[in-house]
mmCIF file with all atom_site columns, C-alpha atoms in Angstrom:
data_model
loop_
_atom_site.group_PDB
_atom_site.id
_atom_site.type_symbol
_atom_site.label_atom_id
_atom_site.label_alt_id
_atom_site.label_comp_id
_atom_site.label_asym_id
_atom_site.label_entity_id
_atom_site.label_seq_id
_atom_site.pdbx_PDB_ins_code
_atom_site.Cartn_x
_atom_site.Cartn_y
_atom_site.Cartn_z
_atom_site.occupancy
_atom_site.B_iso_or_equiv
_atom_site.pdbx_formal_charge
_atom_site.auth_seq_id
_atom_site.auth_comp_id
_atom_site.auth_asym_id
_atom_site.auth_atom_id
_atom_site.pdbx_PDB_model_num
ATOM 1   C CA . UNK A 1 1   ? 118.280 89.190 106.806 1.00 50.00 ? 67  UNK A CA 1
ATOM 2   C CA . UNK A 1 2   ? 115.332 87.788 108.302 1.00 56.00 ? 68  UNK A CA 1
ATOM 3   C CA . UNK A 1 3   ? 112.839 89.785 110.948 1.00 64.00 ? 69  UNK A CA 1
ATOM 4   C CA . UNK A 1 4   ? 109.905 88.318 112.528 1.00 66.00 ? 70  UNK A CA 1
ATOM 5   C CA . UNK A 1 5   ? 106.860 90.426 112.444 1.00 66.00 ? 71  UNK A CA 1
ATOM 6   C CA . UNK A 1 6   ? 103.818 89.879 115.028 1.00 70.00 ? 72  UNK A CA 1
ATOM 7   C CA . UNK A 1 7   ? 100.462 90.583 112.517 1.00 69.00 ? 73  UNK A CA 1
ATOM 8   C CA . UNK A 1 8   ? 96.753  89.991 114.044 1.00 71.00 ? 74  UNK A CA 1
ATOM 9   C CA . UNK A 1 9   ? 98.702  88.443 117.080 1.00 72.00 ? 75  UNK A CA 1
ATOM 10  C CA . UNK A 1 10  ? 100.392 85.956 114.789 1.00 70.00 ? 76  UNK A CA 1
ATOM 11  C CA . UNK A 1 11  ? 104.338 85.786 114.172 1.00 67.00 ? 77  UNK A CA 1
ATOM 12  C CA . UNK A 1 12  ? 105.197 85.705 110.650 1.00 64.00 ? 78  UNK A CA 1
ATOM 13  C CA . UNK A 1 13  ? 109.029 85.213 109.847 1.00 58.00 ? 79  UNK A CA 1
ATOM 14  C CA . UNK A 1 14  ? 110.449 86.800 106.823 1.00 59.00 ? 80  UNK A CA 1
ATOM 15  C CA . UNK A 1 15  ? 113.367 86.518 104.844 1.00 57.00 ? 81  UNK A CA 1
ATOM 16  C CA . UNK A 1 16  ? 114.822 88.871 102.502 1.00 58.00 ? 82  UNK A CA 1
ATOM 17  C CA . UNK A 1 17  ? 114.276 87.788 99.298  1.00 57.00 ? 83  UNK A CA 1
ATOM 18  C CA . UNK A 1 18  ? 117.009 87.655 96.229  1.00 54.00 ? 84  UNK A CA 1
ATOM 19  C CA . UNK A 1 19  ? 114.489 89.075 94.504  1.00 54.00 ? 85  UNK A CA 1
ATOM 20  C CA . UNK A 1 20  ? 114.094 92.253 96.167  1.00 55.00 ? 86  UNK A CA 1
ATOM 21  C CA . UNK A 1 21  ? 117.629 93.357 95.435  1.00 55.00 ? 87  UNK A CA 1
ATOM 22  C CA . UNK A 1 22  ? 119.026 95.525 93.180  1.00 54.00 ? 88  UNK A CA 1
ATOM 23  C CA . UNK A 1 23  ? 120.162 92.892 89.790  1.00 53.00 ? 89  UNK A CA 1
ATOM 24  C CA . UNK A 1 24  ? 123.556 94.563 90.365  1.00 55.00 ? 90  UNK A CA 1
ATOM 25  C CA . UNK A 1 25  ? 123.685 92.794 93.942  1.00 53.00 ? 91  UNK A CA 1
ATOM 26  C CA . UNK A 1 26  ? 122.922 89.252 92.868  1.00 51.00 ? 92  UNK A CA 1
ATOM 27  C CA . UNK A 1 27  ? 119.043 89.213 92.888  1.00 48.00 ? 93  UNK A CA 1
ATOM 28  C CA . UNK A 1 28  ? 116.553 89.806 89.646  1.00 47.00 ? 94  UNK A CA 1
ATOM 29  C CA . UNK A 1 29  ? 113.164 89.954 89.247  1.00 46.00 ? 95  UNK A CA 1
ATOM 30  C CA . UNK A 1 30  ? 113.138 87.797 85.708  1.00 46.00 ? 96  UNK A CA 1
ATOM 31  C CA . UNK A 1 31  ? 113.468 84.109 86.000  1.00 46.00 ? 97  UNK A CA 1
ATOM 32  C CA . UNK A 1 32  ? 115.089 82.220 83.345  1.00 46.00 ? 98  UNK A CA 1
ATOM 33  C CA . UNK A 1 33  ? 112.883 81.969 80.132  1.00 46.00 ? 99  UNK A CA 1
ATOM 34  C CA . UNK A 1 34  ? 110.753 85.054 80.987  1.00 44.00 ? 100 UNK A CA 1
ATOM 35  C CA . UNK A 1 35  ? 112.382 87.278 78.205  1.00 46.00 ? 101 UNK A CA 1
ATOM 36  C CA . UNK A 1 36  ? 110.694 84.951 75.879  1.00 47.00 ? 102 UNK A CA 1
ATOM 37  C CA . UNK A 1 37  ? 107.305 85.824 77.219  1.00 46.00 ? 103 UNK A CA 1
ATOM 38  C CA . UNK A 1 38  ? 107.570 89.234 78.977  1.00 48.00 ? 104 UNK A CA 1
ATOM 39  C CA . UNK A 1 39  ? 105.080 89.231 81.215  1.00 44.00 ? 105 UNK A CA 1
ATOM 40  C CA . UNK A 1 40  ? 104.747 93.706 81.008  1.00 41.00 ? 106 UNK A CA 1
ATOM 41  C CA . UNK A 1 41  ? 104.157 92.949 77.354  1.00 48.00 ? 107 UNK A CA 1
ATOM 42  C CA . UNK A 1 42  ? 100.491 94.517 76.600  1.00 54.00 ? 108 UNK A CA 1
ATOM 43  C CA . UNK A 1 43  ? 98.631  92.829 74.069  1.00 57.00 ? 109 UNK A CA 1
ATOM 44  C CA . UNK A 1 44  ? 98.772  94.667 70.569  1.00 60.00 ? 110 UNK A CA 1
ATOM 45  C CA . UNK A 1 45  ? 95.661  96.510 68.730  1.00 60.00 ? 111 UNK A CA 1
ATOM 46  C CA . UNK A 1 46  ? 94.822  93.606 66.970  1.00 64.00 ? 112 UNK A CA 1
ATOM 47  C CA . UNK A 1 47  ? 94.593  91.108 69.975  1.00 63.00 ? 113 UNK A CA 1
ATOM 48  C CA . UNK A 1 48  ? 92.862  93.384 71.483  1.00 60.00 ? 114 UNK A CA 1
ATOM 49  C CA . UNK A 1 49  ? 90.022  93.888 68.690  1.00 63.00 ? 115 UNK A CA 1
ATOM 50  C CA . UNK A 1 50  ? 90.105  89.997 68.314  1.00 62.00 ? 116 UNK A CA 1
ATOM 51  C CA . UNK A 1 51  ? 88.435  89.874 71.808  1.00 57.00 ? 117 UNK A CA 1
ATOM 52  C CA . UNK A 1 52  ? 85.880  92.309 71.033  1.00 57.00 ? 118 UNK A CA 1
ATOM 53  C CA . UNK A 1 53  ? 83.938  90.942 68.897  1.00 54.00 ? 119 UNK A CA 1
ATOM 54  C CA . UNK A 1 54  ? 80.650  89.624 69.264  1.00 55.00 ? 120 UNK A CA 1
ATOM 55  C CA . UNK A 1 55  ? 81.124  86.121 69.498  1.00 51.00 ? 121 UNK A CA 1
ATOM 56  C CA . UNK A 1 56  ? 83.642  86.648 72.925  1.00 50.00 ? 122 UNK A CA 1
ATOM 57  C CA . UNK A 1 57  ? 80.875  89.366 74.283  1.00 53.00 ? 123 UNK A CA 1
ATOM 58  C CA . UNK A 1 58  ? 78.538  87.460 74.325  1.00 54.00 ? 124 UNK A CA 1
ATOM 59  C CA . UNK A 1 59  ? 79.512  83.876 75.431  1.00 55.00 ? 125 UNK A CA 1
ATOM 60  C CA . UNK A 1 60  ? 82.006  84.955 77.721  1.00 56.00 ? 126 UNK A CA 1
ATOM 61  C CA . UNK A 1 61  ? 82.099  88.153 79.135  1.00 61.00 ? 127 UNK A CA 1
ATOM 62  C CA . UNK A 1 62  ? 86.065  88.072 80.192  1.00 66.00 ? 128 UNK A CA 1
ATOM 63  C CA . UNK A 1 63  ? 87.799  86.044 78.373  1.00 71.00 ? 129 UNK A CA 1
ATOM 64  C CA . UNK A 1 64  ? 91.323  85.674 78.934  1.00 79.00 ? 130 UNK A CA 1
ATOM 65  C CA . UNK A 1 65  ? 93.912  86.637 76.330  1.00 86.00 ? 131 UNK A CA 1
ATOM 66  C CA . UNK A 1 66  ? 96.243  82.907 74.947  1.00 89.00 ? 132 UNK A CA 1
ATOM 67  C CA . UNK A 1 67  ? 99.232  85.504 74.876  1.00 89.00 ? 133 UNK A CA 1
ATOM 68  C CA . UNK A 1 68  ? 99.027  85.756 78.705  1.00 89.00 ? 134 UNK A CA 1
ATOM 69  C CA . UNK A 1 69  ? 97.560  82.879 79.609  1.00 91.00 ? 135 UNK A CA 1
ATOM 70  C CA . UNK A 1 70  ? 101.382 81.256 77.771  1.00 92.00 ? 136 UNK A CA 1
ATOM 71  C CA . UNK A 1 71  ? 103.204 83.570 79.475  1.00 90.00 ? 137 UNK A CA 1
ATOM 72  C CA . UNK A 1 72  ? 101.829 83.014 83.073  1.00 90.00 ? 138 UNK A CA 1
ATOM 73  C CA . UNK A 1 73  ? 102.304 78.773 82.484  1.00 92.00 ? 139 UNK A CA 1
ATOM 74  C CA . UNK A 1 74  ? 105.733 79.097 80.948  1.00 91.00 ? 140 UNK A CA 1
ATOM 75  C CA . UNK A 1 75  ? 106.491 81.339 83.851  1.00 89.00 ? 141 UNK A CA 1
ATOM 76  C CA . UNK A 1 76  ? 105.309 79.229 86.318  1.00 89.00 ? 142 UNK A CA 1
ATOM 77  C CA . UNK A 1 77  ? 104.738 75.923 85.526  1.00 90.00 ? 143 UNK A CA 1
ATOM 78  C CA . UNK A 1 78  ? 107.723 73.150 84.583  1.00 91.00 ? 144 UNK A CA 1
ATOM 79  C CA . UNK A 1 79  ? 107.150 71.477 81.339  1.00 92.00 ? 145 UNK A CA 1
ATOM 80  C CA . UNK A 1 80  ? 105.759 68.427 82.611  1.00 94.00 ? 146 UNK A CA 1
ATOM 81  C CA . UNK A 1 81  ? 103.374 70.161 85.319  1.00 93.00 ? 147 UNK A CA 1
ATOM 82  C CA . UNK A 1 82  ? 99.418  69.131 85.464  1.00 95.00 ? 148 UNK A CA 1
ATOM 83  C CA . UNK A 1 83  ? 97.817  73.010 84.994  1.00 94.00 ? 149 UNK A CA 1
ATOM 84  C CA . UNK A 1 84  ? 94.175  72.998 86.431  1.00 94.00 ? 150 UNK A CA 1
ATOM 85  C CA . UNK A 1 85  ? 91.360  75.753 85.908  1.00 91.00 ? 151 UNK A CA 1
ATOM 86  C CA . UNK A 1 86  ? 88.647  75.594 87.961  1.00 88.00 ? 152 UNK A CA 1
ATOM 87  C CA . UNK A 1 87  ? 86.929  78.804 85.995  1.00 83.00 ? 153 UNK A CA 1
ATOM 88  C CA . UNK A 1 88  ? 88.119  76.512 82.460  1.00 80.00 ? 154 UNK A CA 1
ATOM 89  C CA . UNK A 1 89  ? 85.350  79.741 80.534  1.00 82.00 ? 155 UNK A CA 1
ATOM 90  C CA . UNK A 1 90  ? 86.442  79.544 77.125  1.00 84.00 ? 156 UNK A CA 1
ATOM 91  C CA . UNK A 1 91  ? 89.393  76.941 77.332  1.00 90.00 ? 157 UNK A CA 1
ATOM 92  C CA . UNK A 1 92  ? 92.095  79.413 76.966  1.00 91.00 ? 158 UNK A CA 1
ATOM 93  C CA . UNK A 1 93  ? 93.907  77.657 79.728  1.00 93.00 ? 159 UNK A CA 1
ATOM 94  C CA . UNK A 1 94  ? 93.895  75.064 77.611  1.00 94.00 ? 160 UNK A CA 1
ATOM 95  C CA . UNK A 1 95  ? 94.740  76.018 74.437  1.00 94.00 ? 161 UNK A CA 1
ATOM 96  C CA . UNK A 1 96  ? 97.523  77.974 76.053  1.00 94.00 ? 162 UNK A CA 1
ATOM 97  C CA . UNK A 1 97  ? 98.949  74.444 77.746  1.00 95.00 ? 163 UNK A CA 1
ATOM 98  C CA . UNK A 1 98  ? 98.940  72.945 74.314  1.00 96.00 ? 164 UNK A CA 1
ATOM 99  C CA . UNK A 1 99  ? 100.425 75.831 71.737  1.00 95.00 ? 165 UNK A CA 1
ATOM 100 C CA . UNK A 1 100 ? 103.349 75.720 74.931  1.00 95.00 ? 166 UNK A CA 1
ATOM 101 C CA . UNK A 1 101 ? 103.891 72.389 74.676  1.00 96.00 ? 167 UNK A CA 1
ATOM 102 C CA . UNK A 1 102 ? 103.749 72.679 70.676  1.00 95.00 ? 168 UNK A CA 1
ATOM 103 C CA . UNK A 1 103 ? 106.417 75.702 70.892  1.00 94.00 ? 169 UNK A CA 1
ATOM 104 C CA . UNK A 1 104 ? 108.887 74.303 73.650  1.00 93.00 ? 170 UNK A CA 1
ATOM 105 C CA . UNK A 1 105 ? 108.094 70.049 73.132  1.00 94.00 ? 171 UNK A CA 1
ATOM 106 C CA . UNK A 1 106 ? 106.702 70.177 77.134  1.00 94.00 ? 172 UNK A CA 1
ATOM 107 C CA . UNK A 1 107 ? 104.250 67.516 78.409  1.00 96.00 ? 173 UNK A CA 1
ATOM 108 C CA . UNK A 1 108 ? 102.392 69.706 80.474  1.00 95.00 ? 174 UNK A CA 1
ATOM 109 C CA . UNK A 1 109 ? 98.781  68.248 80.743  1.00 95.00 ? 175 UNK A CA 1
ATOM 110 C CA . UNK A 1 110 ? 95.948  70.434 81.719  1.00 94.00 ? 176 UNK A CA 1
ATOM 111 C CA . UNK A 1 111 ? 92.188  69.858 83.204  1.00 94.00 ? 177 UNK A CA 1
ATOM 112 C CA . UNK A 1 112 ? 89.292  72.546 82.710  1.00 89.00 ? 178 UNK A CA 1
#
């Protein structure tokens, strides 16, 4: 069922989204391929320590882990997408795109 809500004087139309249904009734919060890179997966201790080295702390205070970026890109972009990272920093997004292309034969491009 859809509904219209008034927020700050503006009407907004909301549809019941299939992702909000329980999985048993036809809804799912998992898109195809997300099992491969589960977003809820935590970084291993080794990966956490890797980003706590002086190299990363001095140059880039908050680097994005490559595995997390791969999960995000895989879940949200097609294999031939253009990925733009306006806050490129250490280039993690570009590295994630290159690694994903190598793994699945995608033709993603990136702009940092």
